[in-house]
XYZ file of C-alpha atoms in Angstrom:
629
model
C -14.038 28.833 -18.403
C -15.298 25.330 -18.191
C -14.899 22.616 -15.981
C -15.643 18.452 -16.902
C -19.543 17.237 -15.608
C -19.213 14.453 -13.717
C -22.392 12.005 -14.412
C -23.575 8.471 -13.302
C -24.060 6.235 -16.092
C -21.555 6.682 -18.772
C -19.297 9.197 -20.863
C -21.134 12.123 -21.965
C -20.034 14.962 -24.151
C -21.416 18.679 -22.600
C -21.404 21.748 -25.186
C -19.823 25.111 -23.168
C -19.155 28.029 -24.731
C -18.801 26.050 -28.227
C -16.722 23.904 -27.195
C -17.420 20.181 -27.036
C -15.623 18.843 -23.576
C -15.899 15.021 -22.613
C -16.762 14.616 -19.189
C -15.132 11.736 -16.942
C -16.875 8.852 -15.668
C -17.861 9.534 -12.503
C -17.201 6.180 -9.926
C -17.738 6.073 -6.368
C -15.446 3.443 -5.703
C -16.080 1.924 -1.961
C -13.376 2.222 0.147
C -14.601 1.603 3.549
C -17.374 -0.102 5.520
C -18.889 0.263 9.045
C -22.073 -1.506 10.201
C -24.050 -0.085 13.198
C -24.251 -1.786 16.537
C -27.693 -2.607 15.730
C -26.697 -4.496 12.344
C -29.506 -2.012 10.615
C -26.786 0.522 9.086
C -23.885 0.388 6.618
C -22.112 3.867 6.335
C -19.860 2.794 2.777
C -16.625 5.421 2.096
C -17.042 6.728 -1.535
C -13.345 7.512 -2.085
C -13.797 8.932 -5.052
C -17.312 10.154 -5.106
C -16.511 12.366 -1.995
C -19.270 11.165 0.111
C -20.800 8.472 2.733
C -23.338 6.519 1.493
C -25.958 5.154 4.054
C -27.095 1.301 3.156
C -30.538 -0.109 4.810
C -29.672 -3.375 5.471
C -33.029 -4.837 5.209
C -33.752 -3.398 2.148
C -30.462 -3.756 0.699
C -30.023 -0.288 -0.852
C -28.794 3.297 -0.307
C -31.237 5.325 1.559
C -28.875 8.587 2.142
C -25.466 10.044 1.256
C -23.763 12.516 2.978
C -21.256 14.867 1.096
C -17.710 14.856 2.902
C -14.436 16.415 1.861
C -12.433 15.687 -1.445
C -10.487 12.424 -1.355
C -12.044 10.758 1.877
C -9.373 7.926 2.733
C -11.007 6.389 5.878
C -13.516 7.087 8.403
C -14.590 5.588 11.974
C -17.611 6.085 13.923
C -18.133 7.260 17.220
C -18.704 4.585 20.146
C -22.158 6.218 20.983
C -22.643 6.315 16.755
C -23.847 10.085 16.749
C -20.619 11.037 15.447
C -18.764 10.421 12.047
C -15.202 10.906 11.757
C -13.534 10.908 7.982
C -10.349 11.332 7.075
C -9.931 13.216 3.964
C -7.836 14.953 1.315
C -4.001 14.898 0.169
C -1.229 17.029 0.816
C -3.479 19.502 2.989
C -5.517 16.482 5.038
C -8.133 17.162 7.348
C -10.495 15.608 9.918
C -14.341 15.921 9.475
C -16.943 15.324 12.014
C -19.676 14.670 10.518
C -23.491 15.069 12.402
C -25.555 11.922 11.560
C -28.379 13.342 12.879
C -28.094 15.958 10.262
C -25.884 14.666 7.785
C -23.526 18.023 7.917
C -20.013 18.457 8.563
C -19.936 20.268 11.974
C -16.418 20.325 12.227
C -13.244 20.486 10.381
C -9.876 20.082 11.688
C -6.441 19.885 10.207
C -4.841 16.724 9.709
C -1.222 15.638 7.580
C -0.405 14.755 4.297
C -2.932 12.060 3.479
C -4.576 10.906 6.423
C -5.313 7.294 6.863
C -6.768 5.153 9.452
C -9.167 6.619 11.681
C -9.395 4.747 15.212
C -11.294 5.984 18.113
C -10.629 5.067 21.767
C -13.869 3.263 23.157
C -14.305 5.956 26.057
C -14.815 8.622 22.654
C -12.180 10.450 24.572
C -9.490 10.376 22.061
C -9.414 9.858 18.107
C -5.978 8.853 16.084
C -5.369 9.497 12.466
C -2.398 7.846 10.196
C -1.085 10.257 8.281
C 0.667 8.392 5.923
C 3.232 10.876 4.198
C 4.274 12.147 7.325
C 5.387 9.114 9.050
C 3.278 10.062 11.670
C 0.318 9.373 13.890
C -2.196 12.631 15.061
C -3.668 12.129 18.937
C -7.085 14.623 18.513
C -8.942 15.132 21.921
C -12.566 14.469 21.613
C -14.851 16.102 21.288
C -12.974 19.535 20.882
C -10.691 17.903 18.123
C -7.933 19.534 19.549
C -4.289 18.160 18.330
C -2.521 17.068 21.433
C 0.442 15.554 20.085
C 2.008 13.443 16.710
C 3.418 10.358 17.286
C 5.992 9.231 14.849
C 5.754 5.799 13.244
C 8.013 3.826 10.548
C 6.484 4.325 7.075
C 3.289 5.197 5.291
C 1.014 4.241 8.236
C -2.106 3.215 6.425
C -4.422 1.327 8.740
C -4.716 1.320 12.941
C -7.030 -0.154 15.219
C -7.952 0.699 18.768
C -8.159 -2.190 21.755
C -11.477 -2.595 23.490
C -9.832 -1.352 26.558
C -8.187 1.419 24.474
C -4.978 1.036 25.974
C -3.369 0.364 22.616
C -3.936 2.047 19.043
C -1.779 -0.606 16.420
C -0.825 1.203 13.489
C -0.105 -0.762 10.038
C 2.858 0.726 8.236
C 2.566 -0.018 4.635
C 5.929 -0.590 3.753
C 9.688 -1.800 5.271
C 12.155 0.994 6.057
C 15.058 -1.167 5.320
C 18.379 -1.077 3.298
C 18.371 -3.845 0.932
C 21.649 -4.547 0.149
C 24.953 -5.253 2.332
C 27.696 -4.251 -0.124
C 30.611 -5.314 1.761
C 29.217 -8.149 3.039
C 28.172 -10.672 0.096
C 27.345 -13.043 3.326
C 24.992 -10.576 5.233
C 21.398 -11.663 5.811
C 19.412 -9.115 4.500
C 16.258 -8.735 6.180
C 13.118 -6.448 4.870
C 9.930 -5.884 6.693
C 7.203 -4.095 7.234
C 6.112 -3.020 10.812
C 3.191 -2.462 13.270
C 3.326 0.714 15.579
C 1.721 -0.230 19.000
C 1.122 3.246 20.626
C 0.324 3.991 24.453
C -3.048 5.725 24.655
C -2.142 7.298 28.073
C 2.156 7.708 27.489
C 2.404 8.270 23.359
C 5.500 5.593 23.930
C 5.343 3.345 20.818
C 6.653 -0.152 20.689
C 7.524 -1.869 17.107
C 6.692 -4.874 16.339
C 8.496 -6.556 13.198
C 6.857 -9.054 10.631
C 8.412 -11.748 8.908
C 11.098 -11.053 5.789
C 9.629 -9.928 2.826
C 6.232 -8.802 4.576
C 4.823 -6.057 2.734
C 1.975 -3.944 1.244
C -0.152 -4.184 4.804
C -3.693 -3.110 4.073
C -6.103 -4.175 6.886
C -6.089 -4.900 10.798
C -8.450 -5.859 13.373
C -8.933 -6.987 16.667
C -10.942 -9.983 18.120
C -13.696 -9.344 19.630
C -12.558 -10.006 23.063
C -9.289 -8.165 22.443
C -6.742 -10.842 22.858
C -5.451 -10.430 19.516
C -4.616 -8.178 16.443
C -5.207 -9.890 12.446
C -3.347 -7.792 9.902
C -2.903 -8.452 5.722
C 0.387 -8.453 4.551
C 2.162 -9.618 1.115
C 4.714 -11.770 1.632
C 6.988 -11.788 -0.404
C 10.034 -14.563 -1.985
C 12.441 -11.650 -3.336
C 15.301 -14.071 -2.367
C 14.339 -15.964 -4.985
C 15.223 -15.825 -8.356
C 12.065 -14.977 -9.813
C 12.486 -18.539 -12.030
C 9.448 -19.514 -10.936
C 5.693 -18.229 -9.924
C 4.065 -21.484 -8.901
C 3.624 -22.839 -5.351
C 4.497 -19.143 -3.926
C 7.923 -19.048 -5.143
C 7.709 -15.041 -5.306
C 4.728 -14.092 -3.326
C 2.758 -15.230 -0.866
C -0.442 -13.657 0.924
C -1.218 -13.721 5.072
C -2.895 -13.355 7.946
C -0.788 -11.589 11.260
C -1.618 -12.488 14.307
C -0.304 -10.315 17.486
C -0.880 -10.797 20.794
C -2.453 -7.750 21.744
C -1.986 -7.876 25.579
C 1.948 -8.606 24.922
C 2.148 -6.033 22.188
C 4.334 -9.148 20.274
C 4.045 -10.854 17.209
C 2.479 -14.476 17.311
C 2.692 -15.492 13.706
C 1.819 -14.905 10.250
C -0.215 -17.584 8.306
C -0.685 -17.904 4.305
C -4.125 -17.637 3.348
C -3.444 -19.410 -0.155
C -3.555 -23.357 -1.486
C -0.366 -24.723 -2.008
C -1.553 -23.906 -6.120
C -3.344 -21.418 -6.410
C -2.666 -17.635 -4.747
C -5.105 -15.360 -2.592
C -3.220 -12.612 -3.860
C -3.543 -9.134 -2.613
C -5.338 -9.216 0.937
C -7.268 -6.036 1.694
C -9.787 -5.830 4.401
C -10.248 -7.764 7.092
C -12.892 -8.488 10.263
C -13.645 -11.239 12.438
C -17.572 -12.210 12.908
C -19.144 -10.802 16.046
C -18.027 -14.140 18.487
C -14.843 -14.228 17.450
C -14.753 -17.146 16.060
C -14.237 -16.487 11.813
C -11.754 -14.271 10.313
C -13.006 -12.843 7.213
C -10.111 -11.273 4.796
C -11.023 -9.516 0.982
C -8.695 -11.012 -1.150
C -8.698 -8.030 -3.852
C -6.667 -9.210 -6.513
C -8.765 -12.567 -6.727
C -12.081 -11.197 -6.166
C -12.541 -13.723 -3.359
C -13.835 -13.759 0.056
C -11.377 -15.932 2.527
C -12.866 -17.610 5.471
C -10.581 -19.062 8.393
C -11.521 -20.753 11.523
C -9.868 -18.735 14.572
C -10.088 -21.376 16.613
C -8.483 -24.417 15.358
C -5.791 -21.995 13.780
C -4.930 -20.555 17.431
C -4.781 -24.334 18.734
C -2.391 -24.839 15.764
C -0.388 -21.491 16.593
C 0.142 -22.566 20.217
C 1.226 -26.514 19.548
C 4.275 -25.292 17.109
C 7.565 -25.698 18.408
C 8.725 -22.326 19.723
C 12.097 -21.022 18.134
C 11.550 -17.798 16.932
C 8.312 -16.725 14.472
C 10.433 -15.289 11.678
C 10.574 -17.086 8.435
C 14.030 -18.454 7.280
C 14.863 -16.984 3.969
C 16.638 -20.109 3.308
C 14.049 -22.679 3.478
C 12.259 -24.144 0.729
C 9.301 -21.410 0.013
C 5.982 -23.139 -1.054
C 6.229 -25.919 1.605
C 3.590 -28.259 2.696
C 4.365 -28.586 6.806
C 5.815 -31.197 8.496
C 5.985 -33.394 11.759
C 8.845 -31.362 12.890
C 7.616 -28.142 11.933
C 8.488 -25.246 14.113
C 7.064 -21.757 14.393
C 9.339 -20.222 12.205
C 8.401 -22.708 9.263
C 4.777 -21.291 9.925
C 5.021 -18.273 7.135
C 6.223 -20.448 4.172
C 3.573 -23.632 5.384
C 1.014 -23.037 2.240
C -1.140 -25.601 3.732
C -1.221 -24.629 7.353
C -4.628 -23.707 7.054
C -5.929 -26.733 5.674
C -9.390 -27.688 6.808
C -9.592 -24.389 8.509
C -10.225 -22.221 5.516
C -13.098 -21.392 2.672
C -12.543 -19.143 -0.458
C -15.856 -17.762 -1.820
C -15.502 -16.476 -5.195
C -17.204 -13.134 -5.684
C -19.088 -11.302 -8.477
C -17.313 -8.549 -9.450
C -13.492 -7.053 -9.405
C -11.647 -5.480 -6.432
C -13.153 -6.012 -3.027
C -11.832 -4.107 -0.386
C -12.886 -3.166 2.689
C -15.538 -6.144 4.508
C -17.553 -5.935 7.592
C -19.633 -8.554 8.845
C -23.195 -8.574 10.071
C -24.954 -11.722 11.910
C -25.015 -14.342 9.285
C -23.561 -12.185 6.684
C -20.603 -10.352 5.161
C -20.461 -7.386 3.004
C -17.421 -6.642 0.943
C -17.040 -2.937 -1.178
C -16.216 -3.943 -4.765
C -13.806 -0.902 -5.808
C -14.334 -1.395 -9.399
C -18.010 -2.287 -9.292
C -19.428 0.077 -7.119
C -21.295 -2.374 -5.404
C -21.439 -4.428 -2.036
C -21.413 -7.784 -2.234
C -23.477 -9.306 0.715
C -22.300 -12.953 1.474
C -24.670 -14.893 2.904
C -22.458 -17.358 5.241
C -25.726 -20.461 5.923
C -27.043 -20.380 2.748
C -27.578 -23.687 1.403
C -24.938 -24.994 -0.611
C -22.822 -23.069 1.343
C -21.655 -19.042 1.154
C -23.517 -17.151 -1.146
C -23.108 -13.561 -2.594
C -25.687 -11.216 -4.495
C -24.775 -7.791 -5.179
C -26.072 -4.672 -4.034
C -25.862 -1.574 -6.130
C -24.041 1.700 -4.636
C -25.187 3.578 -8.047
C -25.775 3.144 -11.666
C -22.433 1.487 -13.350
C -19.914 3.861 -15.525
C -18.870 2.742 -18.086
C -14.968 2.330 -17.189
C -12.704 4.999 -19.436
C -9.129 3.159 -20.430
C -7.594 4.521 -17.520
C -9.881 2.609 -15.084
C -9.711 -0.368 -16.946
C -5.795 -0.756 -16.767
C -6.334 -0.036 -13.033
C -8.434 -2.592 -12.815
C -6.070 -4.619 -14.658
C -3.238 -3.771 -12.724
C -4.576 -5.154 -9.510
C -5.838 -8.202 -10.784
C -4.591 -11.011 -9.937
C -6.977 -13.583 -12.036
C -4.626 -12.493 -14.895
C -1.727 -14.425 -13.268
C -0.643 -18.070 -13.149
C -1.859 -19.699 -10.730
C -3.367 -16.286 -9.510
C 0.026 -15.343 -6.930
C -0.014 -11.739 -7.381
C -0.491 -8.809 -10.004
C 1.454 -5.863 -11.255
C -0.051 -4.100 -7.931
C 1.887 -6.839 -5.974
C 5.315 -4.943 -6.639
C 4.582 -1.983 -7.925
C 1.223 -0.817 -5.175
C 0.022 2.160 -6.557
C 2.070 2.281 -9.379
C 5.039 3.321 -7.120
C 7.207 0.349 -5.128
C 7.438 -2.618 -2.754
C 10.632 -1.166 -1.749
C 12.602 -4.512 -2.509
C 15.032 -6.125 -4.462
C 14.267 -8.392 -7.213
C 16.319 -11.111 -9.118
C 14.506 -10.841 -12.576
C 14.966 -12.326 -15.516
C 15.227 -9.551 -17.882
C 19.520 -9.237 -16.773
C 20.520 -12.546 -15.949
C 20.232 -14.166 -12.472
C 21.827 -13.643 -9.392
C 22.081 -9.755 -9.509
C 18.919 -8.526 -7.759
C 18.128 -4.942 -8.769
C 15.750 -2.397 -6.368
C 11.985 -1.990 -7.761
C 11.398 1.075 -9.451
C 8.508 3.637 -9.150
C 6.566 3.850 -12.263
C 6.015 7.256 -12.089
C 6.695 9.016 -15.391
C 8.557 5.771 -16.617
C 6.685 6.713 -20.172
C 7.886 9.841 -19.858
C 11.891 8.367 -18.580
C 13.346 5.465 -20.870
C 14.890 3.780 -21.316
C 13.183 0.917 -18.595
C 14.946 -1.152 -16.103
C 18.109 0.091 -14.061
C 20.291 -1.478 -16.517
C 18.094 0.137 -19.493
C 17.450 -3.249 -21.334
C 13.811 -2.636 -21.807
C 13.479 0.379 -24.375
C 10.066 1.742 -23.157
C 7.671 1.237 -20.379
C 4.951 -0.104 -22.617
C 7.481 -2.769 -23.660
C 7.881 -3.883 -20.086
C 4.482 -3.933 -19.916
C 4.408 -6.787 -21.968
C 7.013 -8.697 -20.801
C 5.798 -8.314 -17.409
C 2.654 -10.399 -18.738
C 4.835 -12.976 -19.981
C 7.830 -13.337 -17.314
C 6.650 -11.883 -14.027
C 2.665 -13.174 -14.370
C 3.679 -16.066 -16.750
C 0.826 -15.490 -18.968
C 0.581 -14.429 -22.584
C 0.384 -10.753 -23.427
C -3.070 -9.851 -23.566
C -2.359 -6.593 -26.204
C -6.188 -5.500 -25.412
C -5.154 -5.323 -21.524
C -2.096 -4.140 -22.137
C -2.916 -0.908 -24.376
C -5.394 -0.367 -20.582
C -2.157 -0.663 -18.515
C -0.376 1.868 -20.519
C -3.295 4.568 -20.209
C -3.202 3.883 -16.191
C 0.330 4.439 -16.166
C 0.316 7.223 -18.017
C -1.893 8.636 -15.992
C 0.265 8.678 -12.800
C 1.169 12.153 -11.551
C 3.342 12.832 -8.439
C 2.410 13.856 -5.568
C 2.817 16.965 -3.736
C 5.724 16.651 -1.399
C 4.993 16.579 2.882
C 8.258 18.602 2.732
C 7.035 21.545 0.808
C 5.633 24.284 2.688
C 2.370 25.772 1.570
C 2.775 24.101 -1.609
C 6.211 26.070 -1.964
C 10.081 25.381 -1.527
C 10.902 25.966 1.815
C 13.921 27.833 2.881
C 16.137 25.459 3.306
C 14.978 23.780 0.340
C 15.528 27.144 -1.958
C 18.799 27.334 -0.397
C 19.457 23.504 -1.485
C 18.255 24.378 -5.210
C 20.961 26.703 -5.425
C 23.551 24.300 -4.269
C 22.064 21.336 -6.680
C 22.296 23.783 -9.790
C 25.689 24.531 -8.708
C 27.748 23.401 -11.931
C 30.775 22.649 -8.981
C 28.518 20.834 -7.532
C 26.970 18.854 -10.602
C 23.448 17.751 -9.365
C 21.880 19.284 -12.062
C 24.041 17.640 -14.897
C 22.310 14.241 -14.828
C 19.045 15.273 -13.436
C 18.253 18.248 -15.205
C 14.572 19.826 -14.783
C 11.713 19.720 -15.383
C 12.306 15.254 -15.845
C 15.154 15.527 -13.165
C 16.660 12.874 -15.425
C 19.230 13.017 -18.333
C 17.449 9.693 -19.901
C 20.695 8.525 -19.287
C 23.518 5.397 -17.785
C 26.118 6.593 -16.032
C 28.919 4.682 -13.557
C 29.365 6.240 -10.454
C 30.980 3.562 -8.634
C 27.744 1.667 -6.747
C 28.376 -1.406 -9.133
C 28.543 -4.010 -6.252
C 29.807 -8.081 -6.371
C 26.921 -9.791 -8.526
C 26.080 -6.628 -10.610
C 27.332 -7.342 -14.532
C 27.740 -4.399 -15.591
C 28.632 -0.956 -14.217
C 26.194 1.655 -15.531
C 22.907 2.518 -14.252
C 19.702 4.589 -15.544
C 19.683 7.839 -14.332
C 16.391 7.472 -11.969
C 13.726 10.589 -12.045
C 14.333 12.780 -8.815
C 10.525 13.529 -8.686
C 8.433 12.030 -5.875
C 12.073 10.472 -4.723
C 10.966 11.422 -1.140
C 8.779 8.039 -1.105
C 10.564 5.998 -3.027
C 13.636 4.592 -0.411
C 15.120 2.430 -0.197
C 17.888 4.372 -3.064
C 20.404 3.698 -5.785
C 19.561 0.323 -7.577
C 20.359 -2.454 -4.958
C 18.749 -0.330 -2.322
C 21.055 0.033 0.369
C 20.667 3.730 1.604
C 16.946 3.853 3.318
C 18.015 7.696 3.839
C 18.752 9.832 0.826
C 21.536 11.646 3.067
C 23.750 8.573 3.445
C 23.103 8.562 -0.521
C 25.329 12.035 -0.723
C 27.421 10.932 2.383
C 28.367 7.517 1.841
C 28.218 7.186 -1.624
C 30.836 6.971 -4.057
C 30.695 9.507 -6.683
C 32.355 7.878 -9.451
C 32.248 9.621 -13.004
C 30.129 12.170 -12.132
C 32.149 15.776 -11.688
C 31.099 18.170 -8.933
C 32.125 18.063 -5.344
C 29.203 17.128 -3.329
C 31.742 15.965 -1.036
C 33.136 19.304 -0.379
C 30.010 20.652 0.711
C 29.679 21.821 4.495
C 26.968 19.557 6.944
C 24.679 22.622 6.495
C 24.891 23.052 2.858
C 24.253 18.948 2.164
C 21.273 19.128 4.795
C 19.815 22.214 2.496
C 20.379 19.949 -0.868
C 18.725 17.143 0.466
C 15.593 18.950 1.468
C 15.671 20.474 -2.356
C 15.731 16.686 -3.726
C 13.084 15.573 -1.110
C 10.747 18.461 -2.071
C 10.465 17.423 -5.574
C-alpha cells in the first residue's frame, strides 16, 4: 500500500515499495478571509490545504495554521472571536468549532451535503450553515451546536450573511430554479433568476427575493455596516441574445445587488464593468469599515473593483420608479439616459461612472476580500497569496503580495482551471468558460449559439464526462469535447485558439468526477431508489435502452417528440444520467425544472417502454433511482 506525498514546492517523485509514485502538488488555495476586530488578525480558509492559516498583519506573514476538516468550504468567527466555526467536507458535511486559544477542534457536529456559508447571529446565540446540495439552510444553537431546525431555500445556497440586529440571515442561492422554455407559447416571456433567501431568526419563515433576468452564478454578500442594506455578486447574463456578439455586454454582464435589508426587497442591481471592457466573474465582496466603499474581487480579471456607496445610493433613489427588473427587450450594453428608469438600471454599463476604480492585481483568481483601515486584502486562489491593497498610497491603490506558502508548481490540471476561470483570455474580458459552465457543470440557461444556426436556443450542458460522452452539443455537431474546446476560444471568447491553453482545459475537464448524490443514503441506494432501479431496467419500461450503465448514455440521437417551434431538427444527444440531480433545468430547451414532470409531462416519442403506464408510486421510486446517480 501507498498513498501520494503531498509537498510544498513542486512535483516530486517518492520511491515505496519499488515503486516510483508522483506525488501531487500540494496548493492551499485561499478561499476565505476574516480580519479581527482589532485589524491585527487574518484567519485565511485553505480550501484545499485543509487548514486556517493565521496572518500577522503587521508583519505581513503566517504566524500559525490550524488543521481543520477535509474540504473546508467557509468559516465565520464568533462575535466575542474565541470561537471558530468552519464548514467542511462533501457529501457527509460537518461543523467544526475550532478553540483559538488552542488551535484544536473542540467540537464536531453534523452538517449536509456540502456546507456553505457560515453566518453567526451577533448575540452568538445561533449559527446558520448553507448546505448547498440539500437546498437547505441548518439553524445550530450555540454554544451546544445542537440542530434545531433546516430551513429550505431555492438552490445551491452558497453564501449568507447575518444583520447586525440578527433579525435576518440572507442566503445567496447560486443558481435560478426556473423552466426555460414555454413550448406552447412561442410569445411567453421567459424569465430566469437566481434568488436570495431572507430567513426569520426568531420564526424560520423565509421570504424570496428575486433578481433581475438572467442573474446568475451569486458568489458573495454583505451587509453595510450600519445594516441598511445587503451587496451581493451576481452574473448577469444576455442569453436572449443571440450570442452574435461579445462586446459591450451583449452576453454577460457582471453586478453589484443591492437589498434593502429592513424591507427584505430588492433595490437594484448595478454593472460593475466599462461600457468596453468586462469585470467578469465577481467573487467576494465587503464594504470598508464606515460604510462608505464597496469593495468586490473580480476573479476572472484579477482586479479589485472599488465603488462609492454613496453617490451610487443617491443615484439608486433619483431613478424613476417602475419596477427594478431589467427588460429583456431593451438594448443590452446601454449607456443611460435622461429618461432612464429603474428598470433600465441593470443593462446601464456606465451607471457607475465616476463612482468606480478597478485596481489590477498581481496574480490570478482573487476571491474572497476583507478590508482593514486603509487597506484591502484579497485571497489569490491560484497564487496562494494575499494581495494587500493599499487604498492612499500615492499614485493611487497599490497591491504587494503576501505569501501563504512556497508556490507549486501548477500540474496541467490546475493550469486549465486556472484557464477556465479566466477571463483576461476573452475579448474585451466579458466572461470565461467558468461564466456558463461554473464548476465545469451549468448556468442552468438557454443559449442561442452559433454552432446550429440562430434563433433555436439550446439548454447548457454539464461537462461532466463530456470526454467520456460524444458526440458534443445537444444536436451532436461538435464530434468531441476537446473540439469544442476550441471553438469555444474562437466563437464564445472571440479569441484565437491558444492550443497550449487548450491541451490545460482538456486535462481539467477530464478531471471532473461526479459527485456523490444528497439522495443516496449512507453512500448507498436507498429503498425507494433500489426499487426505482428495478423499474428503470425494466425492458417494458425502456429506461435502460438509451442510458445504459455504467455512462447512463447510449452515445446516441434519438427523437422523442420535445422538438419544439425554432428547433431544426428533431433528434437530440442522449444526455449522461450521472450527477442529473444538479443539473435542472432538463431536456435541451430546459423547460422541466423537476425531473418528475420530465416522466409526467413529457412526450415519449420513439422511445419503446411504457413509462406512462407506471403507477404514481412506481414513477416516484424511478425518479429517486435517476436522482441518486
Amino acid at each position: 500500500m501507498f498513498r501520494p506525498i503531498r509537498c510544498l514546492t513542486t512535483l516530486v517523485v517518492v520511491c515505496l515499495g519499488g515503486l516510483l509514485v508522483a506525488a501531487e502538488p500540494s496548493f492551499k488555495s485561499p478561499y476565505g478571509l476574516i480580519a479581527t476586530k482589532d485589524g491585527s488578525k487574518l484567519y485565511v480558509l485553505h480550501h484545499e490545504a485543509d487548514e486556517v492559516a493565521v496572518v500577522n498583519i503587521a508583519e505581513n506573514k503566517v504566524v500559525q495554521t490550524i488543521p481543520v476538516g477535509k474540504q473546508p468550504n467557509a468559516f465565520s468567527l464568533s462575535p466575542d472571536e474565541k470561537m471558530l466555526y468552519v464548514a467542511v467536507g462533501g457529501s457527509r458535511g460537518f461543523l467544526q468549532a475550532v478553540d483559538l486559544a488552542s488551535g484544536k477542534i473542540v467540537k464536531e457536529v453534523p452538517a449536509g451535503h456540502s456546507p456553505w456559508g457560515i453566518s453567526v447571529t451577533p448575540d452568538n446565540t445561533k449559527i446558520y450553515v448553507s448546505n448547498r446540495f440539500n437546498g437547505d439552510v441548518s439553524e445550530y444553537s450555540l454554544p451546544d451546536m445542537k440542530l434545531v431546525r433546516r430551513i429550505k431555500t431555492i438552490r445551491e445556497p452558497r453564501a449568507s450573511v447575518v444583520t447586525p440586529d440578527g433579525k435576518t440571515v440572507f442566503v445567496l442561492n447560486f443558481l435560478p430554479d426556473d423552466p426555460n422554455n414555454v413550448p406552447e407559447n412561442p410569445d411567453a416571456l421567459i424569465d430566469v433568476a437566481a434568488e436570495i433567501t431572507a430567513i426569520d431568526t426568531a420564526t424560520g419563515e423565509t421570504k424570496n427575493i428575486r433578481l433581475p433576468n438572467g442573474s446568475h452564478s451569486l458568489h458573495g454578500i454583505c451587509i453595510s455596516p450600519d445594516g441598511r442594506f445587503v451587496y451581493l455578486t451576481s452574473i448577469l447574463a444576455r442569453f436572449q441574445m443571440p450570442t452574435t456578439q461579445l462586446e459591450r455586454g451583449w452576453m454577460s454582464t457582471n453586478g453589484i445587488g443591492v437589498i434593502d435589508a429592513q424591507k427584505r426587497e430588492f433595490i437594484n442591481t448595478v454593472l460593475i464593468d466599462d461600457v468596453d471592457l468586462g469585470a467578469s466573474n465577481p467573487w467576494g465582496i465587503t464594504t470598508s469599515a464606515d460604510g462608505k466603499q464597496i469593495y468586490v474581487a473580480a476573479s476572472g480579471t484579477n482586479e479589485l473593483i472599488i465603488v462609492d456607496t454613496e453617490p451610487m445610493h443617491k443615484k439608486l433613489d433619483a431613478m424613476p420608479k417602475d419596477t427594478a427588473t431589467a427588460d429583456p427587450n431593451s438594448q443590452y450594453g446601454g449607456g443611460g439616459s435622461s429618461s432612464a428608469k429603474s428598470s433600465d438600471v441593470p443593462n446601464d454599463l456606465a451607471f457607475l461612472v465616476g463612482m468606480k476604480k478597478r485596481v489590477k492585481l498581481d496574480g490570478k483568481g482573487p476571491r474572497p476580500v476583507v478590508a482593514v483601515g486603509s487597506n484591502v486584502y484579497l485571497g489569490m486562489y491560484y497564487d496562494d497569496t494575499l494581495q494587500k491593497v493599499d487604498l492612499n498610497a500615492p499614485g493611487g491603490p497599490k497591491g504587494t503580495e503576501i505569501a501563504l506558502a512556497a508556490k507549486p508548481a501548477m500540474d496541467d490540471k490546475r493550469l486549465g482551471e486556472l484557464y477556465w476561470n479566466d477571463a483576461t483570455i476573452c475579448f474585451q474580458l466579458w466572461q470565461s468558460c467558468a461564466t456558463c459552465h461554473p464548476d465545469g457543470r451549468m448556468d442552468a440557461l438557454n443559449w442561442d449559439l452559433l454552432n446550429d444556426g440562430l434563433g433555436n436556443p439550446k439548454n447548457a450542458k454539464s461537462l461532466l464526462w463530456c470526454y467520456k460522452c460524444p458526440p458534443a452539443m445537444w444536436e451532436g455537431v461538435r464530434k468531441t469535447s476537446e473540439h469544442c474546446t476550441r471553438t469555444g476560444f474562437q466563437y464564445i471568447l472571440f479569441s484565437m485558439p491558444d492550443e497550449e491553453k487548450c491541451l490545460k482545459i482538456d486535462a481539467y475537464l477530464h478531471s471532473l468526477e461526479p459527485l456523490e448524490s444528497p439522495y443516496l443514503v449512507d453512500g448507498k441506494l436507498s429503498e425507494k431508489a433500489e426499487r426505482g432501479k428495478k423499474v428503470f431496467e425494466d425492458p417494458k419500461v425502456g429506461c435502460a435502452k438509451c442510458h445504459p450503465a455504467p455512462l447512463f448514455t447510449d452515445l446516441k440521437l434519438h427523437d422523442v417528440n420535445s422538438k419544439v417551434y425554432y428547433d431544426r431538427k428533431p433528434a437530440f444527444d442522449t444526455p449522461t444520467l450521472v450527477e442529473v440531480w444538479r443539473t435542472a433545468p432538463y431536456l435541451h430547451d430546459g423547460r422541466y425544472t423537476k425531473l418528475k414532470d420530465v416522466f409526467k409531462l413529457g412526450k415519449h416519442g420513439d422511445v419503446e417502454g411504457d413509462v406512462e403506464g407506471l403507477t404514481d408510486e412506481q414513477l416516484d421510486d424511478l425518479v429517486e433511482y435517476v436522482l441518486s446517480l
